[in-house]
């Protein structure tokens, strides 16, 4: 799956239009607790979350993730977007809920840790 | 050989800045040609420690010593200290407030994660004095 496929599948809006949407992704995780995300490194490329503060992007950066999806219409603040652009982490936002997003992506081949 | 040294001060009053030190060190290591799993392990272990400095200790100091074969990480604070270190090291134990939880932390996984991702982990803490952590990650 590519980031551009996630945009389509989740009806998501891309908030970092300058970044590459062609990178291949195989694994994802969904959580609002960042230490839980940090506990299981398995080359996850995508983080889905309802949490909205700069630590979300920091966590994704520490994990070498490529894409963060904010669910339920959350929109990250300017600092989050600035860090994401610097680090090359693609940021998407979707109106759908976390459980629904995870289900759709799993159905289409993404796997968890 | 003399190690290359990096120092950071972690503020205790601005949670949005927690993680800056870890991100900066990660960048520096990459520029020094250090890549892959060790960098990720260093980044995650230090980031957890940095978050703890910001939310539990009112800020603190980070020192990183980069040797050819290993990186040593020191986290020092003058915060409230930890009364029961064995309890604090258990997965799931957290004294975090609801406010901290609403920020996405307080799962009680930070210290266990640090232990897991570092090759060596030492912690000393005294109530009312502060907490000192040393971690070593082999390159
Ligand atoms: N530097 C510190 N100073 C004082 N207390 C600390 C410090 N670091 C950790 N603690 C105590 O140890 C507990 C466990 O820390 P740990 O990092 O494992 O979990 P947490 O920070 O509560 O949650 P998480 O790391 O999952 O977000 C904390 O809740 C806190 O009570
Ligand atoms: Mg912690």
PDB file of C-alpha atoms and ligand atoms in Angstrom:
ATOM      1  CA  UNK A   1       0.000   0.000   0.000  1.00  0.00           C
ATOM      2  CA  UNK A   2       1.135   3.538  -0.673  1.00  0.00           C
ATOM      3  CA  UNK A   3       0.327   6.767   1.142  1.00  0.00           C
ATOM      4  CA  UNK A   4      -1.784   7.854  -1.807  1.00  0.00           C
ATOM      5  CA  UNK A   5      -3.868   4.665  -1.358  1.00  0.00           C
ATOM      6  CA  UNK A   6      -4.466   5.539   2.300  1.00  0.00           C
ATOM      7  CA  UNK A   7      -5.694   8.979   1.260  1.00  0.00           C
ATOM      8  CA  UNK A   8      -8.181   7.355  -1.076  1.00  0.00           C
ATOM      9  CA  UNK A   9      -9.300   4.541   1.262  1.00  0.00           C
ATOM     10  CA  UNK A  10      -9.878   6.839   4.243  1.00  0.00           C
ATOM     11  CA  UNK A  11     -11.171   9.838   2.309  1.00  0.00           C
ATOM     12  CA  UNK A  12      -8.319  11.675   3.920  1.00  0.00           C
ATOM     13  CA  UNK A  13      -6.949  15.146   3.348  1.00  0.00           C
ATOM     14  CA  UNK A  14      -3.183  15.482   2.842  1.00  0.00           C
ATOM     15  CA  UNK A  15      -1.765  18.265   5.046  1.00  0.00           C
ATOM     16  CA  UNK A  16       1.826  17.878   3.780  1.00  0.00           C
ATOM     17  CA  UNK A  17       1.371  18.161  -0.004  1.00  0.00           C
ATOM     18  CA  UNK A  18       5.113  18.621  -0.627  1.00  0.00           C
ATOM     19  CA  UNK A  19       5.976  15.116   0.568  1.00  0.00           C
ATOM     20  CA  UNK A  20       6.285  11.874  -1.419  1.00  0.00           C
ATOM     21  CA  UNK A  21       3.104   9.760  -1.592  1.00  0.00           C
ATOM     22  CA  UNK A  22       4.661   6.840  -3.456  1.00  0.00           C
ATOM     23  CA  UNK A  23       6.490   5.170  -0.555  1.00  0.00           C
ATOM     24  CA  UNK A  24       5.511   1.554   0.138  1.00  0.00           C
ATOM     25  CA  UNK A  25       3.973   0.821   3.555  1.00  0.00           C
ATOM     26  CA  UNK A  26       3.382  -2.599   5.095  1.00  0.00           C
ATOM     27  CA  UNK A  27       2.627  -2.121   8.781  1.00  0.00           C
ATOM     28  CA  UNK A  28       0.672   0.291  10.967  1.00  0.00           C
ATOM     29  CA  UNK A  29      -0.467   0.906  14.523  1.00  0.00           C
ATOM     30  CA  UNK A  30      -3.346   2.818  16.066  1.00  0.00           C
ATOM     31  CA  UNK A  31      -3.199   4.300  19.570  1.00  0.00           C
ATOM     32  CA  UNK A  32      -3.648   7.434  21.648  1.00  0.00           C
ATOM     33  CA  UNK A  33      -0.920   6.381  24.109  1.00  0.00           C
ATOM     34  CA  UNK A  34       2.507   7.210  22.735  1.00  0.00           C
ATOM     35  CA  UNK A  35       4.454   4.933  25.113  1.00  0.00           C
ATOM     36  CA  UNK A  36       2.359   2.023  23.876  1.00  0.00           C
ATOM     37  CA  UNK A  37       3.347   2.907  20.329  1.00  0.00           C
ATOM     38  CA  UNK A  38       6.986   3.140  21.408  1.00  0.00           C
ATOM     39  CA  UNK A  39       6.873  -0.267  23.082  1.00  0.00           C
ATOM     40  CA  UNK A  40       6.546  -2.353  19.907  1.00  0.00           C
ATOM     41  CA  UNK A  41       8.960  -1.581  17.112  1.00  0.00           C
ATOM     42  CA  UNK A  42       8.200  -3.678  14.079  1.00  0.00           C
ATOM     43  CA  UNK A  43       8.923  -1.261  11.286  1.00  0.00           C
ATOM     44  CA  UNK A  44       5.481   0.257  11.454  1.00  0.00           C
ATOM     45  CA  UNK A  45       5.259   2.924   8.802  1.00  0.00           C
ATOM     46  CA  UNK A  46       1.915   4.462   9.748  1.00  0.00           C
ATOM     47  CA  UNK A  47       0.563   5.813  13.035  1.00  0.00           C
ATOM     48  CA  UNK A  48      -3.206   6.361  13.342  1.00  0.00           C
ATOM     49  CA  UNK A  49      -4.245   8.445  16.325  1.00  0.00           C
ATOM     50  CA  UNK A  50      -6.878  10.688  17.851  1.00  0.00           C
ATOM     51  CA  UNK A  51      -4.243  12.415  19.962  1.00  0.00           C
ATOM     52  CA  UNK A  52      -3.285  15.876  18.834  1.00  0.00           C
ATOM     53  CA  UNK A  53      -0.055  17.413  20.103  1.00  0.00           C
ATOM     54  CA  UNK A  54       3.532  17.663  18.811  1.00  0.00           C
ATOM     55  CA  UNK A  55       4.528  14.475  20.661  1.00  0.00           C
ATOM     56  CA  UNK A  56       2.596  12.481  18.064  1.00  0.00           C
ATOM     57  CA  UNK A  57       4.980  13.610  15.334  1.00  0.00           C
ATOM     58  CA  UNK A  58       7.985  13.260  17.670  1.00  0.00           C
ATOM     59  CA  UNK A  59       6.971   9.672  18.386  1.00  0.00           C
ATOM     60  CA  UNK A  60       6.571   8.924  14.681  1.00  0.00           C
ATOM     61  CA  UNK A  61      10.007  10.445  14.065  1.00  0.00           C
ATOM     62  CA  UNK A  62      11.682   8.340  16.781  1.00  0.00           C
ATOM     63  CA  UNK A  63      10.075   5.225  15.257  1.00  0.00           C
ATOM     64  CA  UNK A  64      11.179   6.166  11.718  1.00  0.00           C
ATOM     65  CA  UNK A  65       7.543   6.215  10.585  1.00  0.00           C
ATOM     66  CA  UNK A  66       6.518   7.664   7.240  1.00  0.00           C
ATOM     67  CA  UNK A  67       2.927   8.730   7.793  1.00  0.00           C
ATOM     68  CA  UNK A  68       0.603   9.952  10.580  1.00  0.00           C
ATOM     69  CA  UNK A  69      -3.170   9.815  10.183  1.00  0.00           C
ATOM     70  CA  UNK A  70      -5.283  11.992  12.493  1.00  0.00           C
ATOM     71  CA  UNK A  71      -8.748  10.497  12.913  1.00  0.00           C
ATOM     72  CA  UNK A  72     -12.146  12.045  13.682  1.00  0.00           C
ATOM     73  CA  UNK A  73     -11.304  15.254  11.884  1.00  0.00           C
ATOM     74  CA  UNK A  74      -8.408  16.270  14.177  1.00  0.00           C
ATOM     75  CA  UNK A  75      -6.113  18.859  12.635  1.00  0.00           C
ATOM     76  CA  UNK A  76      -2.569  19.185  13.983  1.00  0.00           C
ATOM     77  CA  UNK A  77      -1.188  22.538  15.127  1.00  0.00           C
ATOM     78  CA  UNK A  78       1.395  24.521  13.180  1.00  0.00           C
ATOM     79  CA  UNK A  79       4.338  23.183  15.224  1.00  0.00           C
ATOM     80  CA  UNK A  80       3.344  19.567  14.504  1.00  0.00           C
ATOM     81  CA  UNK A  81       3.130  20.282  10.784  1.00  0.00           C
ATOM     82  CA  UNK A  82       6.445  22.107  10.799  1.00  0.00           C
ATOM     83  CA  UNK A  83       8.229  19.171  12.453  1.00  0.00           C
ATOM     84  CA  UNK A  84       6.494  16.714  10.115  1.00  0.00           C
ATOM     85  CA  UNK A  85       7.631  18.610   7.037  1.00  0.00           C
ATOM     86  CA  UNK A  86      11.194  18.843   8.379  1.00  0.00           C
ATOM     87  CA  UNK A  87      11.297  15.112   9.101  1.00  0.00           C
ATOM     88  CA  UNK A  88       9.511  14.082   5.910  1.00  0.00           C
ATOM     89  CA  UNK A  89       6.559  12.545   7.746  1.00  0.00           C
ATOM     90  CA  UNK A  90       3.377  12.715   5.676  1.00  0.00           C
ATOM     91  CA  UNK A  91       0.367  13.996   7.678  1.00  0.00           C
ATOM     92  CA  UNK A  92      -3.214  13.078   6.792  1.00  0.00           C
ATOM     93  CA  UNK A  93      -6.538  13.861   8.442  1.00  0.00           C
ATOM     94  CA  UNK A  94      -9.783  11.946   8.057  1.00  0.00           C
ATOM     95  CA  UNK A  95     -13.310  12.335   9.455  1.00  0.00           C
ATOM     96  CA  UNK A  96     -13.502   8.586  10.154  1.00  0.00           C
ATOM     97  CA  UNK A  97     -12.978   7.078  13.621  1.00  0.00           C
ATOM     98  CA  UNK A  98      -9.855   5.151  14.674  1.00  0.00           C
ATOM     99  CA  UNK A  99     -11.477   1.705  14.711  1.00  0.00           C
ATOM    100  CA  UNK A 100     -13.011   2.218  11.275  1.00  0.00           C
ATOM    101  CA  UNK A 101      -9.735   3.434   9.770  1.00  0.00           C
ATOM    102  CA  UNK A 102      -7.807   0.476  11.185  1.00  0.00           C
ATOM    103  CA  UNK A 103     -10.441  -1.924   9.819  1.00  0.00           C
ATOM    104  CA  UNK A 104     -10.351  -0.441   6.342  1.00  0.00           C
ATOM    105  CA  UNK A 105      -6.542  -0.459   6.161  1.00  0.00           C
ATOM    106  CA  UNK A 106      -6.313  -4.002   7.550  1.00  0.00           C
ATOM    107  CA  UNK A 107      -8.862  -5.147   4.969  1.00  0.00           C
ATOM    108  CA  UNK A 108      -6.642  -3.710   2.279  1.00  0.00           C
ATOM    109  CA  UNK A 109      -3.477  -5.460   3.384  1.00  0.00           C
ATOM    110  CA  UNK A 110      -1.802  -3.330   6.089  1.00  0.00           C
ATOM    111  CA  UNK A 111      -0.780  -5.335   9.168  1.00  0.00           C
ATOM    112  CA  UNK A 112      -0.015  -4.553  12.819  1.00  0.00           C
ATOM    113  CA  UNK A 113       2.938  -5.284  15.051  1.00  0.00           C
TER     114      UNK A 113
ATOM    115  CA  UNK B   1      39.606   7.920  22.405  1.00  0.00           C
ATOM    116  CA  UNK B   2      37.742  10.983  23.671  1.00  0.00           C
ATOM    117  CA  UNK B   3      33.986  10.702  23.157  1.00  0.00           C
ATOM    118  CA  UNK B   4      31.985  13.362  21.341  1.00  0.00           C
ATOM    119  CA  UNK B   5      29.744  15.062  23.864  1.00  0.00           C
ATOM    120  CA  UNK B   6      26.292  16.621  23.502  1.00  0.00           C
ATOM    121  CA  UNK B   7      24.420  18.478  26.265  1.00  0.00           C
ATOM    122  CA  UNK B   8      20.755  19.390  26.413  1.00  0.00           C
ATOM    123  CA  UNK B   9      18.536  21.128  28.941  1.00  0.00           C
ATOM    124  CA  UNK B  10      14.959  19.845  29.013  1.00  0.00           C
ATOM    125  CA  UNK B  11      12.456  22.482  30.165  1.00  0.00           C
ATOM    126  CA  UNK B  12       9.926  21.502  32.793  1.00  0.00           C
ATOM    127  CA  UNK B  13       7.293  24.017  31.822  1.00  0.00           C
ATOM    128  CA  UNK B  14       6.823  23.473  28.097  1.00  0.00           C
ATOM    129  CA  UNK B  15       5.613  20.021  27.120  1.00  0.00           C
ATOM    130  CA  UNK B  16       5.550  20.898  23.418  1.00  0.00           C
ATOM    131  CA  UNK B  17       9.367  21.107  23.514  1.00  0.00           C
ATOM    132  CA  UNK B  18       9.881  17.677  25.081  1.00  0.00           C
ATOM    133  CA  UNK B  19      11.521  15.509  22.448  1.00  0.00           C
ATOM    134  CA  UNK B  20      13.654  18.266  20.921  1.00  0.00           C
ATOM    135  CA  UNK B  21      16.820  16.861  22.474  1.00  0.00           C
ATOM    136  CA  UNK B  22      16.131  13.307  21.304  1.00  0.00           C
ATOM    137  CA  UNK B  23      15.303  14.508  17.805  1.00  0.00           C
ATOM    138  CA  UNK B  24      18.468  16.611  17.684  1.00  0.00           C
ATOM    139  CA  UNK B  25      20.699  13.777  18.881  1.00  0.00           C
ATOM    140  CA  UNK B  26      19.114  11.429  16.352  1.00  0.00           C
ATOM    141  CA  UNK B  27      19.927  13.923  13.620  1.00  0.00           C
ATOM    142  CA  UNK B  28      23.513  14.324  14.817  1.00  0.00           C
ATOM    143  CA  UNK B  29      24.088  10.554  14.978  1.00  0.00           C
ATOM    144  CA  UNK B  30      22.764  10.155  11.449  1.00  0.00           C
ATOM    145  CA  UNK B  31      25.107  12.901  10.260  1.00  0.00           C
ATOM    146  CA  UNK B  32      27.971  11.016  11.920  1.00  0.00           C
ATOM    147  CA  UNK B  33      27.054   8.035   9.761  1.00  0.00           C
ATOM    148  CA  UNK B  34      25.423   6.005  12.540  1.00  0.00           C
ATOM    149  CA  UNK B  35      22.218   4.391  11.265  1.00  0.00           C
ATOM    150  CA  UNK B  36      19.768   1.527  11.690  1.00  0.00           C
ATOM    151  CA  UNK B  37      18.543  -0.232  14.838  1.00  0.00           C
ATOM    152  CA  UNK B  38      21.032   1.330  17.302  1.00  0.00           C
ATOM    153  CA  UNK B  39      19.930   4.849  16.350  1.00  0.00           C
ATOM    154  CA  UNK B  40      16.295   3.908  16.776  1.00  0.00           C
ATOM    155  CA  UNK B  41      16.988   2.276  20.125  1.00  0.00           C
ATOM    156  CA  UNK B  42      18.896   5.350  21.314  1.00  0.00           C
ATOM    157  CA  UNK B  43      16.157   7.658  20.053  1.00  0.00           C
ATOM    158  CA  UNK B  44      13.292   5.800  21.703  1.00  0.00           C
ATOM    159  CA  UNK B  45      15.078   5.226  25.019  1.00  0.00           C
ATOM    160  CA  UNK B  46      16.187   8.854  25.234  1.00  0.00           C
ATOM    161  CA  UNK B  47      12.801  10.198  24.151  1.00  0.00           C
ATOM    162  CA  UNK B  48      11.040   8.254  26.939  1.00  0.00           C
ATOM    163  CA  UNK B  49      13.565   9.630  29.406  1.00  0.00           C
ATOM    164  CA  UNK B  50      13.171  13.139  28.070  1.00  0.00           C
ATOM    165  CA  UNK B  51       9.368  12.952  28.393  1.00  0.00           C
ATOM    166  CA  UNK B  52       9.792  11.754  31.983  1.00  0.00           C
ATOM    167  CA  UNK B  53      12.047  14.730  32.742  1.00  0.00           C
ATOM    168  CA  UNK B  54       9.380  17.062  31.363  1.00  0.00           C
ATOM    169  CA  UNK B  55       6.319  15.517  33.030  1.00  0.00           C
ATOM    170  CA  UNK B  56       7.619  14.008  36.282  1.00  0.00           C
ATOM    171  CA  UNK B  57      10.737  15.963  37.226  1.00  0.00           C
ATOM    172  CA  UNK B  58      10.124  19.597  36.295  1.00  0.00           C
ATOM    173  CA  UNK B  59      12.866  19.391  33.677  1.00  0.00           C
ATOM    174  CA  UNK B  60      16.449  18.201  33.721  1.00  0.00           C
ATOM    175  CA  UNK B  61      19.706  17.669  31.892  1.00  0.00           C
ATOM    176  CA  UNK B  62      20.703  15.207  29.188  1.00  0.00           C
ATOM    177  CA  UNK B  63      24.273  14.312  28.328  1.00  0.00           C
ATOM    178  CA  UNK B  64      25.164  12.037  25.437  1.00  0.00           C
ATOM    179  CA  UNK B  65      28.668  10.624  24.983  1.00  0.00           C
ATOM    180  CA  UNK B  66      29.323   9.122  21.565  1.00  0.00           C
ATOM    181  CA  UNK B  67      32.147   6.568  21.383  1.00  0.00           C
ATOM    182  CA  UNK B  68      33.100   4.580  18.294  1.00  0.00           C
ATOM    183  CA  UNK B  69      31.519   1.433  19.748  1.00  0.00           C
ATOM    184  CA  UNK B  70      28.725   2.766  21.998  1.00  0.00           C
ATOM    185  CA  UNK B  71      26.617   5.744  23.038  1.00  0.00           C
ATOM    186  CA  UNK B  72      26.188   6.606  26.726  1.00  0.00           C
ATOM    187  CA  UNK B  73      23.124   8.591  27.749  1.00  0.00           C
ATOM    188  CA  UNK B  74      22.795  10.379  31.094  1.00  0.00           C
ATOM    189  CA  UNK B  75      19.519  11.874  32.358  1.00  0.00           C
ATOM    190  CA  UNK B  76      19.786  13.937  35.518  1.00  0.00           C
ATOM    191  CA  UNK B  77      17.112  15.857  37.371  1.00  0.00           C
ATOM    192  CA  UNK B  78      16.490  17.508  40.730  1.00  0.00           C
ATOM    193  CA  UNK B  79      12.840  16.509  40.744  1.00  0.00           C
ATOM    194  CA  UNK B  80      10.784  14.710  43.394  1.00  0.00           C
ATOM    195  CA  UNK B  81      12.620  11.390  42.971  1.00  0.00           C
ATOM    196  CA  UNK B  82      11.092   7.907  42.927  1.00  0.00           C
ATOM    197  CA  UNK B  83      10.143   6.242  46.214  1.00  0.00           C
ATOM    198  CA  UNK B  84       9.892   2.661  44.915  1.00  0.00           C
ATOM    199  CA  UNK B  85      12.083   2.085  41.880  1.00  0.00           C
ATOM    200  CA  UNK B  86      11.067  -1.563  41.420  1.00  0.00           C
ATOM    201  CA  UNK B  87       7.426  -0.517  41.289  1.00  0.00           C
ATOM    202  CA  UNK B  88       8.180   2.317  38.846  1.00  0.00           C
ATOM    203  CA  UNK B  89       9.989  -0.157  36.573  1.00  0.00           C
ATOM    204  CA  UNK B  90       6.922  -2.389  36.254  1.00  0.00           C
ATOM    205  CA  UNK B  91       5.014  -2.233  32.997  1.00  0.00           C
ATOM    206  CA  UNK B  92       1.794  -0.330  33.556  1.00  0.00           C
ATOM    207  CA  UNK B  93       2.782   1.465  36.760  1.00  0.00           C
ATOM    208  CA  UNK B  94       2.264   5.195  36.441  1.00  0.00           C
ATOM    209  CA  UNK B  95       1.648   8.074  38.804  1.00  0.00           C
ATOM    210  CA  UNK B  96       0.601  10.287  35.894  1.00  0.00           C
ATOM    211  CA  UNK B  97      -2.379  12.585  36.302  1.00  0.00           C
ATOM    212  CA  UNK B  98      -5.372  12.649  33.967  1.00  0.00           C
ATOM    213  CA  UNK B  99      -3.878  15.757  32.403  1.00  0.00           C
ATOM    214  CA  UNK B 100      -0.697  13.871  31.476  1.00  0.00           C
ATOM    215  CA  UNK B 101      -2.800  10.982  30.170  1.00  0.00           C
ATOM    216  CA  UNK B 102      -4.750  13.348  27.959  1.00  0.00           C
ATOM    217  CA  UNK B 103      -1.392  14.267  26.399  1.00  0.00           C
ATOM    218  CA  UNK B 104      -0.863  10.629  25.378  1.00  0.00           C
ATOM    219  CA  UNK B 105       1.502   9.605  28.177  1.00  0.00           C
ATOM    220  CA  UNK B 106       1.121   7.790  31.480  1.00  0.00           C
ATOM    221  CA  UNK B 107       0.816   4.227  30.216  1.00  0.00           C
ATOM    222  CA  UNK B 108       3.589   3.237  32.605  1.00  0.00           C
ATOM    223  CA  UNK B 109       5.688   1.968  29.722  1.00  0.00           C
ATOM    224  CA  UNK B 110       8.467   4.557  29.646  1.00  0.00           C
ATOM    225  CA  UNK B 111      10.995   3.075  32.079  1.00  0.00           C
ATOM    226  CA  UNK B 112      10.315  -0.508  30.836  1.00  0.00           C
ATOM    227  CA  UNK B 113      10.828   0.727  27.270  1.00  0.00           C
ATOM    228  CA  UNK B 114      14.116   2.396  28.230  1.00  0.00           C
ATOM    229  CA  UNK B 115      15.299  -0.846  29.836  1.00  0.00           C
ATOM    230  CA  UNK B 116      14.240  -2.792  26.765  1.00  0.00           C
ATOM    231  CA  UNK B 117      15.857  -0.586  24.129  1.00  0.00           C
ATOM    232  CA  UNK B 118      19.107   0.134  25.980  1.00  0.00           C
ATOM    233  CA  UNK B 119      21.838  -2.502  26.304  1.00  0.00           C
ATOM    234  CA  UNK B 120      22.578  -1.208  29.803  1.00  0.00           C
ATOM    235  CA  UNK B 121      20.202   0.635  32.125  1.00  0.00           C
ATOM    236  CA  UNK B 122      21.065   2.043  35.567  1.00  0.00           C
ATOM    237  CA  UNK B 123      18.786   4.166  37.719  1.00  0.00           C
ATOM    238  CA  UNK B 124      19.389   5.898  41.040  1.00  0.00           C
ATOM    239  CA  UNK B 125      16.804   7.996  42.759  1.00  0.00           C
ATOM    240  CA  UNK B 126      16.331   9.693  46.096  1.00  0.00           C
ATOM    241  CA  UNK B 127      13.034  11.177  47.204  1.00  0.00           C
ATOM    242  CA  UNK B 128      13.365  14.943  47.446  1.00  0.00           C
ATOM    243  CA  UNK B 129      16.762  14.893  45.690  1.00  0.00           C
ATOM    244  CA  UNK B 130      16.195  13.725  42.147  1.00  0.00           C
ATOM    245  CA  UNK B 131      16.754  10.925  39.690  1.00  0.00           C
ATOM    246  CA  UNK B 132      19.835   9.870  37.720  1.00  0.00           C
ATOM    247  CA  UNK B 133      19.704   7.449  34.826  1.00  0.00           C
ATOM    248  CA  UNK B 134      22.516   6.061  32.727  1.00  0.00           C
ATOM    249  CA  UNK B 135      21.875   4.071  29.581  1.00  0.00           C
ATOM    250  CA  UNK B 136      24.329   2.500  27.176  1.00  0.00           C
ATOM    251  CA  UNK B 137      23.496   1.459  23.622  1.00  0.00           C
ATOM    252  CA  UNK B 138      26.130  -0.511  21.719  1.00  0.00           C
ATOM    253  CA  UNK B 139      26.753   0.488  18.124  1.00  0.00           C
TER     254      UNK B 139
HETATM  255  N1  LIG C   1      12.534  11.504  36.354  1.00  0.00           N
HETATM  256  C1  LIG C   1      11.544  11.099  37.172  1.00  0.00           C
HETATM  257  N2  LIG C   1      11.316  11.778  38.340  1.00  0.00           N
HETATM  258  C2  LIG C   1      10.324  11.388  39.180  1.00  0.00           C
HETATM  259  N3  LIG C   1       9.520  10.334  38.958  1.00  0.00           N
HETATM  260  C3  LIG C   1       9.707   9.617  37.831  1.00  0.00           C
HETATM  261  C4  LIG C   1      10.705   9.958  36.883  1.00  0.00           C
HETATM  262  N4  LIG C   1      10.661   9.058  35.874  1.00  0.00           N
HETATM  263  C5  LIG C   1       9.669   8.207  36.183  1.00  0.00           C
HETATM  264  N5  LIG C   1       9.089   8.524  37.367  1.00  0.00           N
HETATM  265  C6  LIG C   1       8.010   7.783  38.075  1.00  0.00           C
HETATM  266  O1  LIG C   1       7.990   6.456  37.585  1.00  0.00           O
HETATM  267  C7  LIG C   1       6.700   6.162  37.033  1.00  0.00           C
HETATM  268  C8  LIG C   1       6.859   5.231  35.845  1.00  0.00           C
HETATM  269  O2  LIG C   1       7.556   5.912  34.790  1.00  0.00           O
HETATM  270  P1  LIG C   1       7.300   5.445  33.296  1.00  0.00           P
HETATM  271  O3  LIG C   1       8.062   6.319  32.383  1.00  0.00           O
HETATM  272  O4  LIG C   1       7.529   3.975  33.194  1.00  0.00           O
HETATM  273  O5  LIG C   1       5.724   5.656  33.104  1.00  0.00           O
HETATM  274  P2  LIG C   1       4.928   7.026  32.882  1.00  0.00           P
HETATM  275  O6  LIG C   1       5.869   8.123  32.566  1.00  0.00           O
HETATM  276  O7  LIG C   1       4.033   7.216  34.051  1.00  0.00           O
HETATM  277  O8  LIG C   1       4.044   6.665  31.605  1.00  0.00           O
HETATM  278  P3  LIG C   1       4.593   6.536  30.090  1.00  0.00           P
HETATM  279  O9  LIG C   1       6.074   6.551  30.151  1.00  0.00           O
HETATM  280  O10 LIG C   1       4.055   5.234  29.607  1.00  0.00           O
HETATM  281  O11 LIG C   1       4.045   7.692  29.370  1.00  0.00           O
HETATM  282  C9  LIG C   1       6.104   7.503  36.697  1.00  0.00           C
HETATM  283  O12 LIG C   1       4.694   7.475  36.644  1.00  0.00           O
HETATM  284  C10 LIG C   1       6.634   8.362  37.840  1.00  0.00           C
HETATM  285  O13 LIG C   1       5.875   8.144  38.999  1.00  0.00           O
HETATM  286 MG1  LIG C   2       7.317   7.877  31.076  1.00  0.00          MG
END
